mmCIF file of C-alpha atoms in Angstrom:
data_model
loop_
_atom_site.group_PDB
_atom_site.id
_atom_site.type_symbol
_atom_site.label_atom_id
_atom_site.label_comp_id
_atom_site.label_asym_id
_atom_site.label_seq_id
_atom_site.Cartn_x
_atom_site.Cartn_y
_atom_site.Cartn_z
ATOM 1 C CA MET A 45 49.277 12.430 -27.161
ATOM 2 C CA THR A 46 46.228 13.768 -25.401
ATOM 3 C CA THR A 47 43.939 11.560 -23.351
ATOM 4 C CA GLN A 48 40.365 12.467 -24.142
ATOM 5 C CA PRO A 49 37.508 12.242 -21.651
ATOM 6 C CA GLN A 50 34.943 9.499 -22.041
ATOM 7 C CA ASP A 51 31.988 11.849 -22.258
ATOM 8 C CA THR A 52 31.530 15.544 -22.236
ATOM 9 C CA ASN A 53 28.638 17.881 -22.785
ATOM 10 C CA ALA A 54 30.970 20.742 -23.672
ATOM 11 C CA PRO A 55 30.268 22.110 -27.144
ATOM 12 C CA HIS A 56 32.755 21.076 -29.777
ATOM 13 C CA ARG A 57 33.304 23.218 -32.866
ATOM 14 C CA VAL A 58 32.720 21.457 -36.183
ATOM 15 C CA TRP A 59 35.276 21.537 -38.995
ATOM 16 C CA ARG A 60 33.474 20.377 -42.148
ATOM 17 C CA LEU A 61 35.206 18.294 -44.827
ATOM 18 C CA GLY A 62 33.887 16.502 -47.881
ATOM 19 C CA ALA A 63 33.895 12.857 -48.886
ATOM 20 C CA ASP A 64 36.912 10.652 -49.566
ATOM 21 C CA VAL A 65 39.418 12.416 -47.299
ATOM 22 C CA ASP A 66 42.525 10.296 -47.749
ATOM 23 C CA THR A 67 45.474 9.569 -45.497
ATOM 24 C CA ASP A 68 47.832 11.611 -47.674
ATOM 25 C CA GLN A 69 45.709 14.701 -46.962
ATOM 26 C CA LEU A 70 45.821 13.942 -43.228
ATOM 27 C CA ALA A 71 49.525 13.047 -43.087
ATOM 28 C CA PRO A 72 51.209 14.276 -46.278
ATOM 29 C CA GLY A 73 53.818 11.875 -47.605
ATOM 30 C CA ALA A 74 56.401 14.643 -47.991
ATOM 31 C CA TYR A 75 56.537 14.976 -44.188
ATOM 32 C CA MET A 76 56.582 11.297 -43.215
ATOM 33 C CA LYS A 77 60.320 11.444 -42.497
ATOM 34 C CA PHE A 78 59.617 13.856 -39.614
ATOM 35 C CA GLY A 79 58.041 13.337 -36.204
ATOM 36 C CA ILE A 80 54.320 13.503 -35.557
ATOM 37 C CA ASP A 81 54.405 17.145 -34.412
ATOM 38 C CA GLU A 82 55.751 18.243 -37.802
ATOM 39 C CA ILE A 83 53.359 15.963 -39.693
ATOM 40 C CA ALA A 84 50.438 17.426 -37.714
ATOM 41 C CA ARG A 85 51.444 20.973 -38.716
ATOM 42 C CA HIS A 86 50.727 19.961 -42.322
ATOM 43 C CA CYS A 87 47.520 18.007 -41.654
ATOM 44 C CA LEU A 88 44.879 18.770 -44.293
ATOM 45 C CA GLU A 89 46.927 21.660 -45.716
ATOM 46 C CA ARG A 90 45.932 20.862 -49.312
ATOM 47 C CA VAL A 91 42.180 20.899 -48.618
ATOM 48 C CA ARG A 92 41.973 23.162 -45.527
ATOM 49 C CA PRO A 93 45.116 25.315 -45.238
ATOM 50 C CA ASP A 94 43.606 26.957 -42.135
ATOM 51 C CA PHE A 95 43.034 23.677 -40.290
ATOM 52 C CA ALA A 96 46.288 22.840 -38.457
ATOM 53 C CA GLY A 97 46.762 26.417 -37.271
ATOM 54 C CA GLY A 98 43.111 26.984 -36.403
ATOM 55 C CA VAL A 99 41.868 23.754 -34.862
ATOM 56 C CA ARG A 100 41.556 23.839 -31.069
ATOM 57 C CA PRO A 101 41.583 21.004 -28.537
ATOM 58 C CA GLY A 102 38.113 19.491 -28.405
ATOM 59 C CA ASP A 103 37.096 20.462 -31.942
ATOM 60 C CA VAL A 104 35.556 17.764 -34.139
ATOM 61 C CA ILE A 105 35.771 16.943 -37.811
ATOM 62 C CA VAL A 106 32.609 16.133 -39.722
ATOM 63 C CA ALA A 107 33.181 14.554 -43.107
ATOM 64 C CA GLY A 108 31.448 12.744 -45.904
ATOM 65 C CA PRO A 109 31.751 9.022 -46.601
ATOM 66 C CA ASN A 110 35.045 7.131 -46.880
ATOM 67 C CA PHE A 111 37.064 9.131 -44.385
ATOM 68 C CA GLY A 112 40.643 7.831 -44.123
ATOM 69 C CA ILE A 113 40.870 6.027 -47.452
ATOM 70 C CA GLY A 114 44.321 5.416 -48.868
ATOM 71 C CA SER A 115 47.422 4.013 -47.253
ATOM 72 C CA SER A 116 47.534 2.416 -43.827
ATOM 73 C CA ARG A 117 49.751 5.098 -42.263
ATOM 74 C CA GLU A 118 48.959 5.401 -38.578
ATOM 75 C CA GLN A 119 50.220 8.998 -38.602
ATOM 76 C CA ALA A 120 47.032 10.036 -40.421
ATOM 77 C CA ALA A 121 45.068 9.437 -37.217
ATOM 78 C CA ALA A 122 47.888 10.410 -34.860
ATOM 79 C CA ALA A 123 48.141 13.862 -36.480
ATOM 80 C CA LEU A 124 44.536 14.585 -35.485
ATOM 81 C CA VAL A 125 45.172 13.399 -31.924
ATOM 82 C CA THR A 126 48.284 15.580 -31.751
ATOM 83 C CA LEU A 127 46.190 18.587 -32.821
ATOM 84 C CA GLY A 128 43.623 17.814 -30.087
ATOM 85 C CA VAL A 129 40.727 16.730 -32.304
ATOM 86 C CA ARG A 130 38.028 15.199 -30.069
ATOM 87 C CA ALA A 131 36.349 13.047 -32.714
ATOM 88 C CA VAL A 132 35.730 12.462 -36.393
ATOM 89 C CA ILE A 133 32.087 12.052 -37.344
ATOM 90 C CA ALA A 134 31.313 10.576 -40.768
ATOM 91 C CA PRO A 135 28.912 8.153 -42.460
ATOM 92 C CA SER A 136 31.752 5.688 -43.150
ATOM 93 C CA PHE A 137 35.477 5.149 -42.626
ATOM 94 C CA SER A 138 38.198 3.106 -44.252
ATOM 95 C CA GLY A 139 38.623 -0.121 -42.284
ATOM 96 C CA LEU A 140 42.361 0.361 -41.761
ATOM 97 C CA TYR A 141 41.923 3.972 -40.713
ATOM 98 C CA PHE A 142 39.140 2.985 -38.315
ATOM 99 C CA ARG A 143 41.359 0.625 -36.364
ATOM 100 C CA ASN A 144 44.435 2.873 -36.522
ATOM 101 C CA ALA A 145 42.364 5.744 -35.118
ATOM 102 C CA PHE A 146 41.213 3.807 -32.070
ATOM 103 C CA ASN A 147 44.731 2.411 -31.587
ATOM 104 C CA VAL A 148 46.027 5.975 -31.142
ATOM 105 C CA GLY A 149 43.037 7.105 -29.080
ATOM 106 C CA LEU A 150 41.030 8.972 -31.721
ATOM 107 C CA LEU A 151 37.274 8.613 -31.426
ATOM 108 C CA LEU A 152 35.431 7.868 -34.665
ATOM 109 C CA LEU A 153 31.660 8.082 -34.762
ATOM 110 C CA THR A 154 29.910 6.406 -37.674
ATOM 111 C CA CYS A 155 26.857 8.571 -38.133
ATOM 112 C CA PRO A 156 24.651 8.189 -41.222
ATOM 113 C CA ASP A 157 23.313 11.752 -40.825
ATOM 114 C CA ALA A 158 26.714 13.379 -40.214
ATOM 115 C CA GLU A 159 26.406 15.548 -43.273
ATOM 116 C CA VAL A 160 23.596 17.641 -41.720
ATOM 117 C CA LEU A 161 26.257 19.193 -39.476
ATOM 118 C CA GLY A 162 27.820 22.325 -40.877
ATOM 119 C CA GLU A 163 31.046 24.261 -40.567
ATOM 120 C CA GLY A 164 31.200 26.108 -37.261
ATOM 121 C CA ASP A 165 28.236 24.254 -35.700
ATOM 122 C CA HIS A 166 28.687 23.162 -32.109
ATOM 123 C CA VAL A 167 27.929 19.638 -30.919
ATOM 124 C CA ALA A 168 28.244 17.526 -27.815
ATOM 125 C CA VAL A 169 29.613 14.002 -28.078
ATOM 126 C CA ASP A 170 27.744 11.426 -26.004
ATOM 127 C CA LEU A 171 30.137 8.484 -26.134
ATOM 128 C CA PRO A 172 28.189 6.092 -23.869
ATOM 129 C CA GLY A 173 25.045 6.823 -25.871
ATOM 130 C CA SER A 174 26.858 6.617 -29.236
ATOM 131 C CA ARG A 175 25.315 9.832 -30.426
ATOM 132 C CA VAL A 176 25.983 13.431 -31.293
ATOM 133 C CA VAL A 177 23.813 16.197 -29.864
ATOM 134 C CA ARG A 178 23.526 19.389 -31.903
ATOM 135 C CA ASP A 179 23.372 22.743 -30.168
ATOM 136 C CA ASP A 180 19.702 22.971 -31.221
ATOM 137 C CA GLY A 181 19.004 19.731 -29.300
ATOM 138 C CA ARG A 182 18.664 17.466 -32.329
ATOM 139 C CA ILE A 183 20.179 14.052 -31.690
ATOM 140 C CA LEU A 184 22.128 12.219 -34.358
ATOM 141 C CA PRO A 185 22.415 8.504 -33.586
ATOM 142 C CA CYS A 186 25.700 6.805 -34.407
ATOM 143 C CA ALA A 187 26.722 3.164 -34.653
ATOM 144 C CA PRO A 188 27.431 1.666 -31.219
ATOM 145 C CA ILE A 189 31.092 1.537 -30.249
ATOM 146 C CA PRO A 190 32.242 -1.685 -28.576
ATOM 147 C CA ASP A 191 33.462 -1.289 -25.000
ATOM 148 C CA PHE A 192 37.036 -2.325 -25.846
ATOM 149 C CA LEU A 193 37.308 0.488 -28.415
ATOM 150 C CA ARG A 194 35.826 3.010 -25.973
ATOM 151 C CA ASP A 195 38.399 1.856 -23.413
ATOM 152 C CA MET A 196 41.167 2.562 -25.944
ATOM 153 C CA VAL A 197 39.899 6.096 -26.560
ATOM 154 C CA ASN A 198 39.549 6.772 -22.829
ATOM 155 C CA ALA A 199 43.092 5.531 -22.194
ATOM 156 C CA GLY A 200 44.587 7.597 -25.015
ATOM 157 C CA GLY A 201 45.248 4.612 -27.266
ATOM 158 C CA LEU A 202 46.022 0.916 -27.232
ATOM 159 C CA LEU A 203 49.557 1.197 -25.821
ATOM 160 C CA ASN A 204 48.366 3.339 -22.907
ATOM 161 C CA LEU A 205 45.520 0.914 -22.251
ATOM 162 C CA LEU A 206 47.885 -2.082 -22.210
ATOM 163 C CA LYS A 207 50.340 -0.291 -19.917
ATOM 164 C CA ARG A 208 47.534 0.588 -17.526
ATOM 165 C CA ARG A 209 46.190 -2.975 -17.538
ATOM 166 C CA LEU A 210 49.659 -4.417 -16.918
ATOM 167 C CA ALA A 211 50.176 -1.979 -14.032
ATOM 168 C CA ASP A 212 46.825 -2.699 -12.376
ATOM 169 C CA GLY A 213 47.083 -6.477 -12.856
ATOM 170 C CA THR A 214 44.098 -6.887 -15.195
ATOM 171 C CA LEU A 215 46.416 -7.954 -18.030
ATOM 172 C CA LYS A 216 48.822 -10.767 -17.368
ATOM 173 C CA PRO A 217 52.105 -11.069 -19.264
ATOM 174 C CA HIS A 218 52.123 -13.670 -22.017
ATOM 175 C CA PRO A 219 53.108 -17.067 -20.524
ATOM 176 C CA MET A 220 55.927 -17.501 -23.049
ATOM 177 C CA ARG A 221 57.473 -14.201 -21.889
ATOM 178 C CA ALA A 222 56.898 -14.460 -18.165
#
């Protein structure tokens, strides 16, 4: 999986989706017996057949409310990371999807005005400022992201963060397992 930078002013291309994008659209059930690379090749194929073959590292998804509804499959977020998606920007997310996304290093920005962004627009993601900057300079504020979730994104996911903290001594092994 890709480790994404904490902040970048590079323009990110917008892929626009509607409301209620579910986990079966992101990681189709028919492919769950395969590895994440194969699942990612089929990501969003029912609603955007051009997505998996056309998305480029650093691109962002902008969607309507309720992104990630459905089952709790972690592969729905991991498929986007595998494809190099920088962030998903939406007015709201499923709670399970929200945590799964950060666990695998996918940045989610809860932005009430996300739907003003259109297909093919270019935006910059200001992670420390919890905002999206349009190419015309308009700023879209997003809900603040707690530091521990930002750390997960910067590390490329929870497992990478824990490995790094164990290696640098900032995380001590559990006393029962020491």
